[in-house]
mmCIF file of C-alpha atoms in Angstrom:
data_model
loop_
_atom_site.group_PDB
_atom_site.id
_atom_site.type_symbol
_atom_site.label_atom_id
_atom_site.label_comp_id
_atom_site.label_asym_id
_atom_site.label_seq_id
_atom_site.Cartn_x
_atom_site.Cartn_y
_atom_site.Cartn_z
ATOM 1 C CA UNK A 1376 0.000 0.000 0.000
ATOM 2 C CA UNK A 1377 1.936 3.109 -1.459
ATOM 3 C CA UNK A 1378 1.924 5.625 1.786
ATOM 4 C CA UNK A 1379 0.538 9.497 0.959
ATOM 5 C CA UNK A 1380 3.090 11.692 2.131
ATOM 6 C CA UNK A 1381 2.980 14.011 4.941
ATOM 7 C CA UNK A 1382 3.100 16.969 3.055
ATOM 8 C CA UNK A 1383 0.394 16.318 0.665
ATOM 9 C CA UNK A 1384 -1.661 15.283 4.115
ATOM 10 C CA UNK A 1385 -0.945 19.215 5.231
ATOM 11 C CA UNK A 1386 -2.143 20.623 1.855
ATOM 12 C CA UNK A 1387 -4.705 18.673 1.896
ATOM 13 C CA UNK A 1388 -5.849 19.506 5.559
ATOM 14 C CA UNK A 1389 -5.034 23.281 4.627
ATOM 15 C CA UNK A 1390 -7.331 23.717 1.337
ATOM 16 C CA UNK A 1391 -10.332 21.851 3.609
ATOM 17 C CA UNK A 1392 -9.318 24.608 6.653
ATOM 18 C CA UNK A 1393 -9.426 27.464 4.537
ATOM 19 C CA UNK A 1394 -12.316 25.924 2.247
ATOM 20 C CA UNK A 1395 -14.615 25.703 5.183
ATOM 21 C CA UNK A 1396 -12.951 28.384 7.464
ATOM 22 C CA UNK A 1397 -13.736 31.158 4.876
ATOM 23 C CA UNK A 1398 -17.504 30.297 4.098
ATOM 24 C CA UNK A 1399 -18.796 29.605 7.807
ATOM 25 C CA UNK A 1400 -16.923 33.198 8.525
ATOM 26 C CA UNK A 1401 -18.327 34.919 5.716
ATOM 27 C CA UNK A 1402 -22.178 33.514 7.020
ATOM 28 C CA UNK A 1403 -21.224 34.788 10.198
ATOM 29 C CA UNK A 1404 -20.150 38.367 9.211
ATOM 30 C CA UNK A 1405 -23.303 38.301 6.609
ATOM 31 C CA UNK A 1406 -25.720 36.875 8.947
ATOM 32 C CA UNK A 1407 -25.102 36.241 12.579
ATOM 33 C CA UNK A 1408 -22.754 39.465 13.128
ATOM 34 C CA UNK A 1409 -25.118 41.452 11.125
ATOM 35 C CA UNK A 1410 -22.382 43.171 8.678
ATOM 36 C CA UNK A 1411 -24.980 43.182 5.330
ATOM 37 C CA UNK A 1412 -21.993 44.444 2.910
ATOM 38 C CA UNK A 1413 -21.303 41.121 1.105
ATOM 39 C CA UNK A 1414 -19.975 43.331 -2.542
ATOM 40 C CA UNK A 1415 -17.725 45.139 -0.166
ATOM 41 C CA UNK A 1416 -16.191 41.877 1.126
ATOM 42 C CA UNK A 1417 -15.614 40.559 -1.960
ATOM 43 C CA UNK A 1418 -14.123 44.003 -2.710
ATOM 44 C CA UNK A 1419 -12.062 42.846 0.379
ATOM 45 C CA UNK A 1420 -11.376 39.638 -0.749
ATOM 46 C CA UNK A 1421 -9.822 40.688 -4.152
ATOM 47 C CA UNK A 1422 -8.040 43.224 -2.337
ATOM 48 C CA UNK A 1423 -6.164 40.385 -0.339
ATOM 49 C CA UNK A 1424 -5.949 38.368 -3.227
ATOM 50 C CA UNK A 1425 -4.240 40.776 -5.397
ATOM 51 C CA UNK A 1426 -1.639 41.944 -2.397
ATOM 52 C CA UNK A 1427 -0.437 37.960 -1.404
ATOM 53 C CA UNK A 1428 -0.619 36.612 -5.082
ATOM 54 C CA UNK A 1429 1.751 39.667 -5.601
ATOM 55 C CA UNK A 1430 4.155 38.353 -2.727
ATOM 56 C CA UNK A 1431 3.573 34.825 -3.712
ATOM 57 C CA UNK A 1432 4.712 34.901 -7.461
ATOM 58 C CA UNK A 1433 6.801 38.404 -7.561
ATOM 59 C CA UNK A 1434 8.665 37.961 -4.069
ATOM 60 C CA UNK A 1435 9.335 34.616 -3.099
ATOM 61 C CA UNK A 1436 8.293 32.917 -6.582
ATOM 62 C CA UNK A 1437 6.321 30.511 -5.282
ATOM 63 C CA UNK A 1438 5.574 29.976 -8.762
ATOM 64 C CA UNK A 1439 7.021 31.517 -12.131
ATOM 65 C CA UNK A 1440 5.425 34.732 -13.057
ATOM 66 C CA UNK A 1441 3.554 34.379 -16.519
ATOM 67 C CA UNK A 1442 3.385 37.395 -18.283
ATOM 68 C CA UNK A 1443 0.497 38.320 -20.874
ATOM 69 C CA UNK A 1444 1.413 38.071 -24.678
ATOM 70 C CA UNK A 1445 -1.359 40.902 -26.162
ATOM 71 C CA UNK A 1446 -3.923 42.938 -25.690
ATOM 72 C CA UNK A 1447 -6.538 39.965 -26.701
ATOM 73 C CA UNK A 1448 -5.237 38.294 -24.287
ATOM 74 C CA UNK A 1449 -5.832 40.830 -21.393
ATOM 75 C CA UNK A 1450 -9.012 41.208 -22.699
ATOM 76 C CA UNK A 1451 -10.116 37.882 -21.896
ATOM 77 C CA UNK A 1452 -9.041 37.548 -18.737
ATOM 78 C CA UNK A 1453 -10.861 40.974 -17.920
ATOM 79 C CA UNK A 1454 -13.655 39.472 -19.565
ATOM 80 C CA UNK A 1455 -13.363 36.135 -16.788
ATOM 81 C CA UNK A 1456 -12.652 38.525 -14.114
ATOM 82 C CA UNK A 1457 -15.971 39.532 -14.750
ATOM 83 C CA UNK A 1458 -18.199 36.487 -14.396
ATOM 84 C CA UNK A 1459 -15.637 35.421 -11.644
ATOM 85 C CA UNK A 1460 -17.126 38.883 -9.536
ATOM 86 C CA UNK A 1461 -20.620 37.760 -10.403
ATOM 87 C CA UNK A 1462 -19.732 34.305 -9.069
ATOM 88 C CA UNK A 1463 -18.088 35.253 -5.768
ATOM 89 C CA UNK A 1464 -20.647 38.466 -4.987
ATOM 90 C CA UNK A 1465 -23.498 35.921 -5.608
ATOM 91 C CA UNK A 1466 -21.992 33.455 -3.262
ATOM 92 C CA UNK A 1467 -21.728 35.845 -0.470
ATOM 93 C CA UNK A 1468 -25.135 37.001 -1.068
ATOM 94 C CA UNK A 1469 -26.626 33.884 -0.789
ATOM 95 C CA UNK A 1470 -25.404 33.577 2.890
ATOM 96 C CA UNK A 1471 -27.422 36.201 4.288
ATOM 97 C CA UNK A 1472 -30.637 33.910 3.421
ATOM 98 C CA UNK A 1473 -29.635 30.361 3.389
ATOM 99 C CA UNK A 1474 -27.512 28.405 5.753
ATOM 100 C CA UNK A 1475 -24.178 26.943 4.679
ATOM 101 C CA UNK A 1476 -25.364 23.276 4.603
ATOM 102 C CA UNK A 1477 -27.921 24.316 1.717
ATOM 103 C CA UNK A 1478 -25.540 26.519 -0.079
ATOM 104 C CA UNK A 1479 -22.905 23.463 -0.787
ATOM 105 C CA UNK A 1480 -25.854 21.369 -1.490
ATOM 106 C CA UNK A 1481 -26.753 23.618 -4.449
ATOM 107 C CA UNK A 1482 -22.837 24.376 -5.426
ATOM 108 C CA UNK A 1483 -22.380 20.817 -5.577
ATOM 109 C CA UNK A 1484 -24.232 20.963 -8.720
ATOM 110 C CA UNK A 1485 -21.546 22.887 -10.622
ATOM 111 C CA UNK A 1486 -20.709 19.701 -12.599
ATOM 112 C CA UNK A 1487 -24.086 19.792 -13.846
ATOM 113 C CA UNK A 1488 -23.677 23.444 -14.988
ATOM 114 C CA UNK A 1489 -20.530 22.866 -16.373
ATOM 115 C CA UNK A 1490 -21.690 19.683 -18.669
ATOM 116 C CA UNK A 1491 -23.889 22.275 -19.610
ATOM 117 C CA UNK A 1492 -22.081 24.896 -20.747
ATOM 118 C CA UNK A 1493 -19.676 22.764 -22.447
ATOM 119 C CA UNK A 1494 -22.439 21.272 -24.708
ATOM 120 C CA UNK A 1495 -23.212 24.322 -25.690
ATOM 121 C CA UNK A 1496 -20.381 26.382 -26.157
ATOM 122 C CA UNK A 1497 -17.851 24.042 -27.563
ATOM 123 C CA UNK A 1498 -17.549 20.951 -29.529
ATOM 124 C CA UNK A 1499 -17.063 19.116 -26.908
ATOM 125 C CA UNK A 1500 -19.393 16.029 -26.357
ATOM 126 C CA UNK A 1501 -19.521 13.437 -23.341
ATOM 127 C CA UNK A 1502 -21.122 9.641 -23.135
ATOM 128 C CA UNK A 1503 -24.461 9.614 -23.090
ATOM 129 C CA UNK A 1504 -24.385 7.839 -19.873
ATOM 130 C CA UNK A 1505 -22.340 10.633 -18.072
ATOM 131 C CA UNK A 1506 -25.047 12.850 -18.669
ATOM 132 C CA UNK A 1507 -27.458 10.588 -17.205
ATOM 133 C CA UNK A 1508 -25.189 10.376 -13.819
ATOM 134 C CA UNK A 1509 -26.262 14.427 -13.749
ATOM 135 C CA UNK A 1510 -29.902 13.105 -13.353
ATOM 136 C CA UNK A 1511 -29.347 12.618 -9.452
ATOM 137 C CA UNK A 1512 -27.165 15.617 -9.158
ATOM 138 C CA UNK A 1513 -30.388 18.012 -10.183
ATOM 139 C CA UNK A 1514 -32.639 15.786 -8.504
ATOM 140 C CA UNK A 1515 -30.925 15.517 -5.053
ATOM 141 C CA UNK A 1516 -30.647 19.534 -5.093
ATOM 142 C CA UNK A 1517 -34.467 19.182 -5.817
ATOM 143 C CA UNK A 1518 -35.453 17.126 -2.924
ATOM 144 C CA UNK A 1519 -33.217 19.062 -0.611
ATOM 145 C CA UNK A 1520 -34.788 22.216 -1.454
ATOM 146 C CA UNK A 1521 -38.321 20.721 -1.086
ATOM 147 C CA UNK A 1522 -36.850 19.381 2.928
ATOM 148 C CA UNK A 1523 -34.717 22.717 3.591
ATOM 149 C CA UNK A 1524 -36.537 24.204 6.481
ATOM 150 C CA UNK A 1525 -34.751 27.563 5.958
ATOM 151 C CA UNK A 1526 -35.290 27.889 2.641
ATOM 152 C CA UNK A 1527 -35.427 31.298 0.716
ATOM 153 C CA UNK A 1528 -36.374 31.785 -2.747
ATOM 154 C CA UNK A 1529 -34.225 34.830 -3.579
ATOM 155 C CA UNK A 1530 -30.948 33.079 -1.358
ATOM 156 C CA UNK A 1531 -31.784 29.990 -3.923
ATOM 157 C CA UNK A 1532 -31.586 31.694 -6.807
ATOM 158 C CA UNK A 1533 -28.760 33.677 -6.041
ATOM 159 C CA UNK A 1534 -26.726 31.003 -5.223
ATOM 160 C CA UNK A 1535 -27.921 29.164 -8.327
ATOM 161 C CA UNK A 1536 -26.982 32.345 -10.292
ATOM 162 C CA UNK A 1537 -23.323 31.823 -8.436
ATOM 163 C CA UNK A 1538 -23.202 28.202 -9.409
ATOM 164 C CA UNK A 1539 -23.461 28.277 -12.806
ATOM 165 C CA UNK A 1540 -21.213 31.752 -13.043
ATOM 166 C CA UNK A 1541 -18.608 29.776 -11.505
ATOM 167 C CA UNK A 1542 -19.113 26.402 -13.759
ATOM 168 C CA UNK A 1543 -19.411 28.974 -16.931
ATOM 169 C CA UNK A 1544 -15.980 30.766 -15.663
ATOM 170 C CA UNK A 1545 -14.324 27.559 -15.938
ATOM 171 C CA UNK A 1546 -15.424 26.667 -19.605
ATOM 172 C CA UNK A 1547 -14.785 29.539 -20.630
ATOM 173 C CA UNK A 1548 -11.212 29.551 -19.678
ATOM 174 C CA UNK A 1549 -10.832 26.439 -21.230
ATOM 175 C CA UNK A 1550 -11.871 28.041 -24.336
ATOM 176 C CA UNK A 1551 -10.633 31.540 -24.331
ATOM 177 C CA UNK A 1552 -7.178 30.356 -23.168
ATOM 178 C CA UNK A 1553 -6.613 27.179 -24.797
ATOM 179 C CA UNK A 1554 -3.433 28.359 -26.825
ATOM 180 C CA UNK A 1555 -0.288 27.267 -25.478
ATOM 181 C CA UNK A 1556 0.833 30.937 -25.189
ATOM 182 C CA UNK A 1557 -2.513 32.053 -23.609
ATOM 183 C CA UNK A 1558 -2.331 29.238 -20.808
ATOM 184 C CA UNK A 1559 -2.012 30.647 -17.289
ATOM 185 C CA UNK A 1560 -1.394 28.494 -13.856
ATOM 186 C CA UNK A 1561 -4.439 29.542 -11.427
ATOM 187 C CA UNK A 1562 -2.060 31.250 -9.317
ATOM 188 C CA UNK A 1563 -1.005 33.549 -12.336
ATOM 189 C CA UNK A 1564 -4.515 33.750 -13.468
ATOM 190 C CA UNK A 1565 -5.545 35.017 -9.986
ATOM 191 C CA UNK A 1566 -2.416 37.618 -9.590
ATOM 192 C CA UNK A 1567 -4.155 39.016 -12.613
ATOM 193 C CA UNK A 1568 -7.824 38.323 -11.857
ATOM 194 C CA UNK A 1569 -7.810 40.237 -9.059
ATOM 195 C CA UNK A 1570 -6.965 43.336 -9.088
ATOM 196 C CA UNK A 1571 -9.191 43.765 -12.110
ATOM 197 C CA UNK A 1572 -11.909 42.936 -9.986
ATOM 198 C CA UNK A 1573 -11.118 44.799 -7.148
ATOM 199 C CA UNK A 1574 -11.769 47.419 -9.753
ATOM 200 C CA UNK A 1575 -15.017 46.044 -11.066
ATOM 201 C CA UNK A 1576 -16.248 46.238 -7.796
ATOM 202 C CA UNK A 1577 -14.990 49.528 -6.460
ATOM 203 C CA UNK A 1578 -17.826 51.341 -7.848
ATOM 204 C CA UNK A 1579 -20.404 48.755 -7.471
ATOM 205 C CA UNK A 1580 -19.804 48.663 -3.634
ATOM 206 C CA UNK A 1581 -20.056 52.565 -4.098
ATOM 207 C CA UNK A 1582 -23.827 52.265 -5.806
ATOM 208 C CA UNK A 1583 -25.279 49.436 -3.938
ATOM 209 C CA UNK A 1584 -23.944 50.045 -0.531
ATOM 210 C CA UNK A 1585 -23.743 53.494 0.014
ATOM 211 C CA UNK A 1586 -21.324 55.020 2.930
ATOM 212 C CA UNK A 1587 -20.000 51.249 3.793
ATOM 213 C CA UNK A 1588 -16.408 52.716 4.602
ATOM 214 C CA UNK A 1589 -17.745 54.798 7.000
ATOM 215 C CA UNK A 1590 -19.892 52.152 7.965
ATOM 216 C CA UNK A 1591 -17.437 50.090 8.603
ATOM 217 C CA UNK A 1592 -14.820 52.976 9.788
ATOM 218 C CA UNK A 1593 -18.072 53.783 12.980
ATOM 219 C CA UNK A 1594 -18.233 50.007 13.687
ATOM 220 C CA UNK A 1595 -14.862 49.540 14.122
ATOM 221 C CA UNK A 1596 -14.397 52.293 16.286
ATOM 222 C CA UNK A 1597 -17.612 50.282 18.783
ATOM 223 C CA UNK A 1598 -15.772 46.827 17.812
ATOM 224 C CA UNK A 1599 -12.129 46.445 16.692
ATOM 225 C CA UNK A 1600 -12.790 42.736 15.583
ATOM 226 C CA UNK A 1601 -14.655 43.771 12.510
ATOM 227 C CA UNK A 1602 -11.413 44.530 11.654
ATOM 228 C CA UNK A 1603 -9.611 41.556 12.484
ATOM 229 C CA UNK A 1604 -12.915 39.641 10.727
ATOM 230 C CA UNK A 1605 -12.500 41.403 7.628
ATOM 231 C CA UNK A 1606 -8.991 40.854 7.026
ATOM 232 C CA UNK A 1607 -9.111 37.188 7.938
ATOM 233 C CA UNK A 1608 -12.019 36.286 5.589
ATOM 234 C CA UNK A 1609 -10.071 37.971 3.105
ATOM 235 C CA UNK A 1610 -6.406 36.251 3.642
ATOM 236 C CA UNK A 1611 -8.448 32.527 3.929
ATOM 237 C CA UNK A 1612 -9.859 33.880 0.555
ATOM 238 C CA UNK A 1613 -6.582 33.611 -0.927
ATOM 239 C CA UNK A 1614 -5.294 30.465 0.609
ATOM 240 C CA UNK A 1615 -8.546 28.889 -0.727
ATOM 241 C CA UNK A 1616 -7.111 29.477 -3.948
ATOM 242 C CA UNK A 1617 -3.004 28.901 -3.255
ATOM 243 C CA UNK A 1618 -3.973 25.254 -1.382
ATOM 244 C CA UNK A 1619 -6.436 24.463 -4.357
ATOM 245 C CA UNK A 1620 -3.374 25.245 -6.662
ATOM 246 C CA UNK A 1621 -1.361 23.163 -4.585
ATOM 247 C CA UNK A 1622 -3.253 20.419 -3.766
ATOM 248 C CA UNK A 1623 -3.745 19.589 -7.463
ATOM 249 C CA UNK A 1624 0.189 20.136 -7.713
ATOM 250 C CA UNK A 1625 0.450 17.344 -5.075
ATOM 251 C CA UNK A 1626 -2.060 15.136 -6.464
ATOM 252 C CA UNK A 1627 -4.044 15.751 -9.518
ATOM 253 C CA UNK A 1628 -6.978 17.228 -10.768
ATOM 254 C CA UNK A 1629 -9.382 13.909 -10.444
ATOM 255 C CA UNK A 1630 -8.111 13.384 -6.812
ATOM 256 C CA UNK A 1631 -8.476 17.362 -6.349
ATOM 257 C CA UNK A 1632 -12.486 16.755 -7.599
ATOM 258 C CA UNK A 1633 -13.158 13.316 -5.182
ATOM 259 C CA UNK A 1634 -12.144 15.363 -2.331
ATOM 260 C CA UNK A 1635 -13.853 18.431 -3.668
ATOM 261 C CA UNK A 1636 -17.174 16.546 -2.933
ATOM 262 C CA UNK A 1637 -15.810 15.392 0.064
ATOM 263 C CA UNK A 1638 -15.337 18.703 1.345
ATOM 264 C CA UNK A 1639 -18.622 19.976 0.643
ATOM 265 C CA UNK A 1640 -20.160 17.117 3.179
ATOM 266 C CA UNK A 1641 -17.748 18.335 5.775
ATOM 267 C CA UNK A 1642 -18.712 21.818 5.651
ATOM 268 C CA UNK A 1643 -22.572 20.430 5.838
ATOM 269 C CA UNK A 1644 -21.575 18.723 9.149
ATOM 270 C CA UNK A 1645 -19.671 21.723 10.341
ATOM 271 C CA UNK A 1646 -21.895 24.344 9.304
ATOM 272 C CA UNK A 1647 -24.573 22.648 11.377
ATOM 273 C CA UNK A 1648 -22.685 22.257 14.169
ATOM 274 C CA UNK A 1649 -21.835 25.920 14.295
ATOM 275 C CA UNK A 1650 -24.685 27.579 13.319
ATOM 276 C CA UNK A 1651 -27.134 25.105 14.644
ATOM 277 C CA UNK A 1652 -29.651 25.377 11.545
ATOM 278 C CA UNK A 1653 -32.678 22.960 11.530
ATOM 279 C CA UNK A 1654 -31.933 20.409 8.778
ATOM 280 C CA UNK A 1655 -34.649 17.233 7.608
ATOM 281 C CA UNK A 1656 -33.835 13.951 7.375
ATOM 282 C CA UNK A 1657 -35.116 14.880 3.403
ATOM 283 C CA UNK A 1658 -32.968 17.739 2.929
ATOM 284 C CA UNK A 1659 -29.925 15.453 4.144
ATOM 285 C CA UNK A 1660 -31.090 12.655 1.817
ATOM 286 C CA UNK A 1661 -31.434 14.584 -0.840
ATOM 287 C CA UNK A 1662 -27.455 16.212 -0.479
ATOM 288 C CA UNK A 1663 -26.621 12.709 -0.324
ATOM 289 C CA UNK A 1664 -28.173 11.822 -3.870
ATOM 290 C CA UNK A 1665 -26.460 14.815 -5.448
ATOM 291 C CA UNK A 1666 -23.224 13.870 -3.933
ATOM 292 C CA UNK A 1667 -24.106 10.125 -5.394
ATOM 293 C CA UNK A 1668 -24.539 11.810 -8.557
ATOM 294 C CA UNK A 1669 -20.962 13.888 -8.611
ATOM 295 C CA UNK A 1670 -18.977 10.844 -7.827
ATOM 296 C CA UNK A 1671 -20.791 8.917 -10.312
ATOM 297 C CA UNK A 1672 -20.476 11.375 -13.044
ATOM 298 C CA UNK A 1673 -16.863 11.903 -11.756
ATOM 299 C CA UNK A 1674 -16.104 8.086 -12.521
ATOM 300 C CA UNK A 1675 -17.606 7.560 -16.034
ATOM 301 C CA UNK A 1676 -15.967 11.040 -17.353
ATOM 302 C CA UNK A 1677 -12.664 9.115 -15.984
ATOM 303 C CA UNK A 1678 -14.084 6.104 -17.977
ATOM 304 C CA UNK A 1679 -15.708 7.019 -21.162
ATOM 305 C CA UNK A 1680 -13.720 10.027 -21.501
#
């Protein structure tokens, strides 16, 4: 039995830490703490982002820095920065009016979304059979919703309007940078992801949620942990996406999707341990058949593909 090593065991434990760590913070902020700015902690987020991927590639070269080739180029990863905004804002949204447990239950449908999208937008075609494993991934989602005691029909679609965002982000990188020159490492992508949106969302924190500085400037002179909140939902932001990057480094990007789905049940079990949410036996049998369904349609992609 080939041993894993310890090092891949701390990346591993790291991406779940931050994974978890960053969305049961960012429901407590939204929700329990009562701090209803979720565009201006993405805003925050990117902020981060675009300061440690900086350090990380420029400083102590964690990994090469990839420079872009043209102007089309930089275009289309302005264009991804984008949808990635609409993705993230979305999924913060969504936490002021569903729990945590209900929000993974509808992102694990991304695979769904993402079959989707590819059918449509490129030439690219599956088995008919792994679209028939996405049967139970929709229906699961469906039963949970019809068992989720908390649910709300605006948090739904919202984070339904996230999922798909984020499964459409990742097609279309695969089709606007599919050249060998275009190709960018996440980490890259994100060093130059980020700052654009940090930029996309200056102003739309400015429209939707007027005076939020000073806000935020009056509440942290009442409580100085808002402070300390803020900045550490926006440095487990980034490690979310550095342990990602290295966890598919240390294994691959199959292993990186098994314990994807993996870490969505976790952060069920967490979140309702934290937050204490009332959760049906239906709701949890229903999570269950759209985790089913991932795995399933994880295993004939390997095998038909």
């Amino acid at each position: 039995m080939k041993t894993i090593p310890w090092p891949t065991i701390g990346v591993v434990i790291s991406w779940y830490s931050s994974n978890i760590g960053v969305l049961l913070l960012n429901k407590y902020l939204l929700s329990s703490y009562g701090f209803k700015y979720p565009v201006f902690l993405t805003m925050c987020h990117m902020m981060m982002c675009s300061l440690l991927s900086f350090i990380a590639i420029s400083i102590m070269q964690v990994v090469p820095l990839q420079n872009i080739q043209s102007r089309r180029q930089f275009a289309k990863i302005c264009f991804l920065s984008i949808v990635f905004c609409f993705s993230v804002v979305c999924g913060n949204i969504s936490l002021n009016y569903i729990p945590v447990s209900f929000n993974q239950a509808i992102g694990a449908t991304t695979p769904f979304f993402t079959a989707v999208f590819a059918y449509f937008m490129s030439s690219k075609r599956e088995a008919w059979v792994t679209y028939y494993t996405l049967l139970p991934v929709v229906g699961g989602v469906i039963i949970a919703t019809g068992g989720e005691r908390s649910f709300h029909l605006f948090g739904f679609l919202i984070c339904v309007s996230s999922t798909a965002a984020r499964a459409f982000k990742s097609v279309l990188q695969s089709i606007l940078l599919s050249s060998e020159g275009e190709k960018l490492n996440s980490m890259n992508l994100l060093l130059y992801m980020a700052p654009i949106a940090m930029l996309v969302l200056l102003p739309a924190t400015l429209l939707m949620e007027k005076n939020v500085i000073g806000t935020t400037m009056d509440l942290a002179k009442n409580d100085i942990r808002i402070v300390w909140y803020l900045l550490f939902s926006s440095s487990l932001a980034y490690f979310v996406n550095l342990t990602n990057f290295l966890v598919t480094k240390h294994t691959s990007a199959l292993t990186l999707q098994v314990l994807g789905n993996a870490k969505g049940a976790v952060a069920v079990v967490v979140s309702i341990l934290v937050f204490k949410n009332p959760i049906s036996v239906i709701g949890m049998m229903g999570y269950a058949l759209t985790v089913t369904g991932v795995i399933l349609y994880s295993e004939t992609k390997k095998r038909y593909s």
